[in-house]
mmCIF file of C-alpha atoms in Angstrom:
data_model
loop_
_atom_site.group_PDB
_atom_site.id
_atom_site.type_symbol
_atom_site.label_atom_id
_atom_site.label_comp_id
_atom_site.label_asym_id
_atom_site.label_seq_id
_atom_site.Cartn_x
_atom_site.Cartn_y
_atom_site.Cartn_z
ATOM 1 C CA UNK L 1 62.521 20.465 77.255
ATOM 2 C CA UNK L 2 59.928 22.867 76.373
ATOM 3 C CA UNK L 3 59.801 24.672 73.041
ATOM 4 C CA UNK L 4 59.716 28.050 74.409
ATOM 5 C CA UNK L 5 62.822 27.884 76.015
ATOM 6 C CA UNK L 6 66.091 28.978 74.572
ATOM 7 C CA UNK L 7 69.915 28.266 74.674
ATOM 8 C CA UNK L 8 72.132 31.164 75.254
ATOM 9 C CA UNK L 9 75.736 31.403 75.384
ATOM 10 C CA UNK L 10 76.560 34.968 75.981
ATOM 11 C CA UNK L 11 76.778 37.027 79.396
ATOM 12 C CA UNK L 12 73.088 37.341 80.373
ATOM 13 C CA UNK L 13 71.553 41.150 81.640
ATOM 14 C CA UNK L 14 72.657 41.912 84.646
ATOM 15 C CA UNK L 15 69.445 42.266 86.852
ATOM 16 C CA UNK L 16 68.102 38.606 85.328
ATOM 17 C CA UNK L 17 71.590 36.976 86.784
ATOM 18 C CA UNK L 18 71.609 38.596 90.107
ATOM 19 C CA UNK L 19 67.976 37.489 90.375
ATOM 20 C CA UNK L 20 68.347 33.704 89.403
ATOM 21 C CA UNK L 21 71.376 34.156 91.446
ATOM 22 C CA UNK L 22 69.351 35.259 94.313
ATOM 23 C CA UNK L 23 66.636 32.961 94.172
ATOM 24 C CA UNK L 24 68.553 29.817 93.398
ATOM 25 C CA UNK L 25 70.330 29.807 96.939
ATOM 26 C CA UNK L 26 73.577 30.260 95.021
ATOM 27 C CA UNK L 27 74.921 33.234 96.595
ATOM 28 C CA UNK L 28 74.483 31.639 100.424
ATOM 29 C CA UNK L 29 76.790 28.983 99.454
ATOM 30 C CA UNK L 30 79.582 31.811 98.405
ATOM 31 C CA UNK L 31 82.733 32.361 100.794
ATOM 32 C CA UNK L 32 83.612 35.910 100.907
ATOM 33 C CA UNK L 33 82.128 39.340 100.508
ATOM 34 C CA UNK L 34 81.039 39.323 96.645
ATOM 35 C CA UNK L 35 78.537 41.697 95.627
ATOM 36 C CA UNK L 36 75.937 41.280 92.470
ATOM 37 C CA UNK L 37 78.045 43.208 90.198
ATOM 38 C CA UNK L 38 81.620 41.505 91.259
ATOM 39 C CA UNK L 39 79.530 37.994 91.279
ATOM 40 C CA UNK L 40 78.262 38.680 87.895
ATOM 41 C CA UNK L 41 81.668 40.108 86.242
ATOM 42 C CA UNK L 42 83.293 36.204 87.543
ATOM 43 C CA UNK L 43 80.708 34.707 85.255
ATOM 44 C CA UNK L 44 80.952 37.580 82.417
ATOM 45 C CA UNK L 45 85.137 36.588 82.506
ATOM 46 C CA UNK L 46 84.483 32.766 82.658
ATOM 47 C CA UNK L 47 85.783 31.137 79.467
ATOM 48 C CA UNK L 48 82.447 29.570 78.930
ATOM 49 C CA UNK L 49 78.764 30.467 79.830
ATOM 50 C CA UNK L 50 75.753 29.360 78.754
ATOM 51 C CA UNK L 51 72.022 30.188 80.189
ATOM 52 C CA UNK L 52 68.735 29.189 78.955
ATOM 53 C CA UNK L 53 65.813 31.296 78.752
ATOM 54 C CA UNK L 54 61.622 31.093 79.059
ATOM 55 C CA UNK L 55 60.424 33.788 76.917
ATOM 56 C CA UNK L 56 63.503 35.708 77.393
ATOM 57 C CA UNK L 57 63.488 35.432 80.899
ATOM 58 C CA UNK L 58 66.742 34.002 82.555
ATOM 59 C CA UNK L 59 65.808 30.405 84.372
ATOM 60 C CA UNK L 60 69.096 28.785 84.864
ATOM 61 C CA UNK L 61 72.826 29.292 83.894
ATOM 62 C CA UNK L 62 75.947 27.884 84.437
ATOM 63 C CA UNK L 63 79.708 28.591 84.183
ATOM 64 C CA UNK L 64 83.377 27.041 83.449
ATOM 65 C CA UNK L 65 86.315 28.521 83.817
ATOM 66 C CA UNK L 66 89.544 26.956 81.910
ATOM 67 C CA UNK L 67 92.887 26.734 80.464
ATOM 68 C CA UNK L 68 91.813 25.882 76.778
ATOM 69 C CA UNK L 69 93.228 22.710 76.951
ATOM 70 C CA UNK L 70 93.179 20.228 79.408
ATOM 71 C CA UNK L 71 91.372 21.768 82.524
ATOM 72 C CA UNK L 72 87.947 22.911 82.969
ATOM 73 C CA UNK L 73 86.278 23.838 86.298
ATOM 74 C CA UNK L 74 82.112 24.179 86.553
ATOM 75 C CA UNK L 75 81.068 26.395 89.239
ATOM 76 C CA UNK L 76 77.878 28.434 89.744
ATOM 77 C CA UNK L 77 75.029 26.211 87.715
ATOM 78 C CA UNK L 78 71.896 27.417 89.001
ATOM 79 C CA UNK L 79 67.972 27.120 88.134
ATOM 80 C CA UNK L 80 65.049 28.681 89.358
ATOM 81 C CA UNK L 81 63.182 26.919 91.712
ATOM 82 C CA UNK L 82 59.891 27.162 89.588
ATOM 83 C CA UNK L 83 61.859 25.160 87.290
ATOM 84 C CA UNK L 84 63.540 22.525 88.557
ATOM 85 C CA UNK L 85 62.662 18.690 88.196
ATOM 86 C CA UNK L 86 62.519 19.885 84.644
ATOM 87 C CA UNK L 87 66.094 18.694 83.113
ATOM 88 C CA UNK L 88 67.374 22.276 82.553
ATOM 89 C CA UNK L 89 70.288 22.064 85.509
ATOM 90 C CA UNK L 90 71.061 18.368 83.539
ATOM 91 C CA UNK L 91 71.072 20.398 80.226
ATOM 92 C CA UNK L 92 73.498 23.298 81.449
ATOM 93 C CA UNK L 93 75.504 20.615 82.433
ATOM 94 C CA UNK L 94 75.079 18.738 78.719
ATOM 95 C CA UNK L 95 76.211 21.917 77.147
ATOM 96 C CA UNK L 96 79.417 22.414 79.397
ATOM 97 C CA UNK L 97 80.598 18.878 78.748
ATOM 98 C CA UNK L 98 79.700 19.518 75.006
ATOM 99 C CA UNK L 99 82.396 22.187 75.033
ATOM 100 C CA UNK L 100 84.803 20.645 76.770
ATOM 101 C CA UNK L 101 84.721 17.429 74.505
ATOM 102 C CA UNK L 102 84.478 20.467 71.142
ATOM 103 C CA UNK L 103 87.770 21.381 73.398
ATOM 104 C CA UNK L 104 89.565 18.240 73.927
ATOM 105 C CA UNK L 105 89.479 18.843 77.598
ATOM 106 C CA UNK L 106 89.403 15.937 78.993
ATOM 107 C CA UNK L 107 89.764 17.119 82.878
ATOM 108 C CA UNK L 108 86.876 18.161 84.319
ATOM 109 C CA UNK L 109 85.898 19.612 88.294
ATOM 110 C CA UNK L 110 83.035 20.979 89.762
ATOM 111 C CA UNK L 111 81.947 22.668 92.674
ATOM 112 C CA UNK L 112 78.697 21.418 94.312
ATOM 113 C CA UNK L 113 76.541 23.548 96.162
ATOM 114 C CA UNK L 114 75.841 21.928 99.501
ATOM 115 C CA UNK L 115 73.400 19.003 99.141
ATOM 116 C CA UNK L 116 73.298 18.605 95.169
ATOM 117 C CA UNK L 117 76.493 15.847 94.605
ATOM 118 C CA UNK L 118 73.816 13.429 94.359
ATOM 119 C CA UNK L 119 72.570 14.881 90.935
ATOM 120 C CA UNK L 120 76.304 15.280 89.590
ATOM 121 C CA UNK L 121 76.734 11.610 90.838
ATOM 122 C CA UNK L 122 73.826 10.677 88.228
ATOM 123 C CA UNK L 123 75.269 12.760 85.891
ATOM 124 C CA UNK L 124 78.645 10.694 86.030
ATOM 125 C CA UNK L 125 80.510 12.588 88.258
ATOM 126 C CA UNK L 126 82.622 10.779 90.884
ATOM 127 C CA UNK L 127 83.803 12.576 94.103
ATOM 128 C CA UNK L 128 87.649 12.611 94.494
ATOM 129 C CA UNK L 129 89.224 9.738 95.937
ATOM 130 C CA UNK L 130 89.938 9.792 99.798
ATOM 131 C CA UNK L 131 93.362 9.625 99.133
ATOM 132 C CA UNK L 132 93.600 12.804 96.702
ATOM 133 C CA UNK L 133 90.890 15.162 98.274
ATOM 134 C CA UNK L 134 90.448 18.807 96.772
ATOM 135 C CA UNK L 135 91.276 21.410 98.993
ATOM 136 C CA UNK L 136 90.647 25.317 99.287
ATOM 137 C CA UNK L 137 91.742 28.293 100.775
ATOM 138 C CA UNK L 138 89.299 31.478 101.867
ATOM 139 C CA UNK L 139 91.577 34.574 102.223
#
C-alpha cells in the first residue's frame, strides 16, 4: 500500500462519505429511501468504522455493526474506483477481522454488493450453506 495513505478509524466528514458513497455504486445497491445524511449517521452509529485516506482525501471505508461479543456484521465497504486493484477494499476488510479477533468475535457476516462475492470468496469467506440461507425483509 502506498505511503501516503492513511488508516482512520473515526466517522469520516460528511461530504467525503457521501461522495465515495456515491461514486462507489454503493448507494444503488441500497433497499429503501435513505438519504446522504441518514446513510451516513448508519455508519457514524456502527460499532466499528474504519476508512483510509490519500492525502486526506476519503478513498474507501468500511463498516461493522455488532453485539461486542460473538456477532459481527460487515456491510457498506466501498473504494473509489480510481483505486481499486490496489488492495485497499482487502485492507478494510484486514482491519475489520483484526477487530473482531481483538474482540473474540468469532461470528462473522457480510453483505455483498451485487457481483463482488468472488473477492470475499478469496478473502475466505464462504456463502451460507443451501440448507441455512440468510434471509431479509424490506419494510
Amino acid at each position: 500500500m502506498n505511503v501516503s495513505y492513511v488508516i482512520k478509524k473515526e466517522v469520516p466528514p460528511f461530504e467525503q462519505f457521501a461522495a465515495l458513497h456515491e461514486a462507489s455504486g454503493l448507494h444503488k445497491s441500497k433497499k429503501g429511501n435513505y438519504t446522504k445524511e441518514q446513510l451516513f449517521e448508519a455508519a457514524a452509529n456502527s460499532w466499528f468504522r474504519v476508512g483510509i485516506y490519500d492525502n486526506e482525501q476519503l478513498i474507501a471505508f468500511g463498516r461493522m455493526i455488532s453485539d461486542g461479543i460473538y456477532q459481527a456484521l460487515i456491510c457498506d465497504v466501498m473504494v473509489d474506483p480510481t483505486y481499486q486493484n490496489k488492495g485497499l477494499g482487502k485492507q478494510i476488510i484486514q482491519e475489520l477481522l483484526t477487530k473482531c479477533k481483538e474482540s473474540g468475535i468469532e461470528s462473522i457476516q457480510l453483505f455483498a454488493a451485487k457481483g463482488k462475492h468472488h473477492f470475499y470468496k478469496k478473502l475466505g469467506f464462504q456463502e451460507r450453506e443451501e440448507d441455512a440461507p440468510g434471509m431479509s425483509l424490506v419494510m
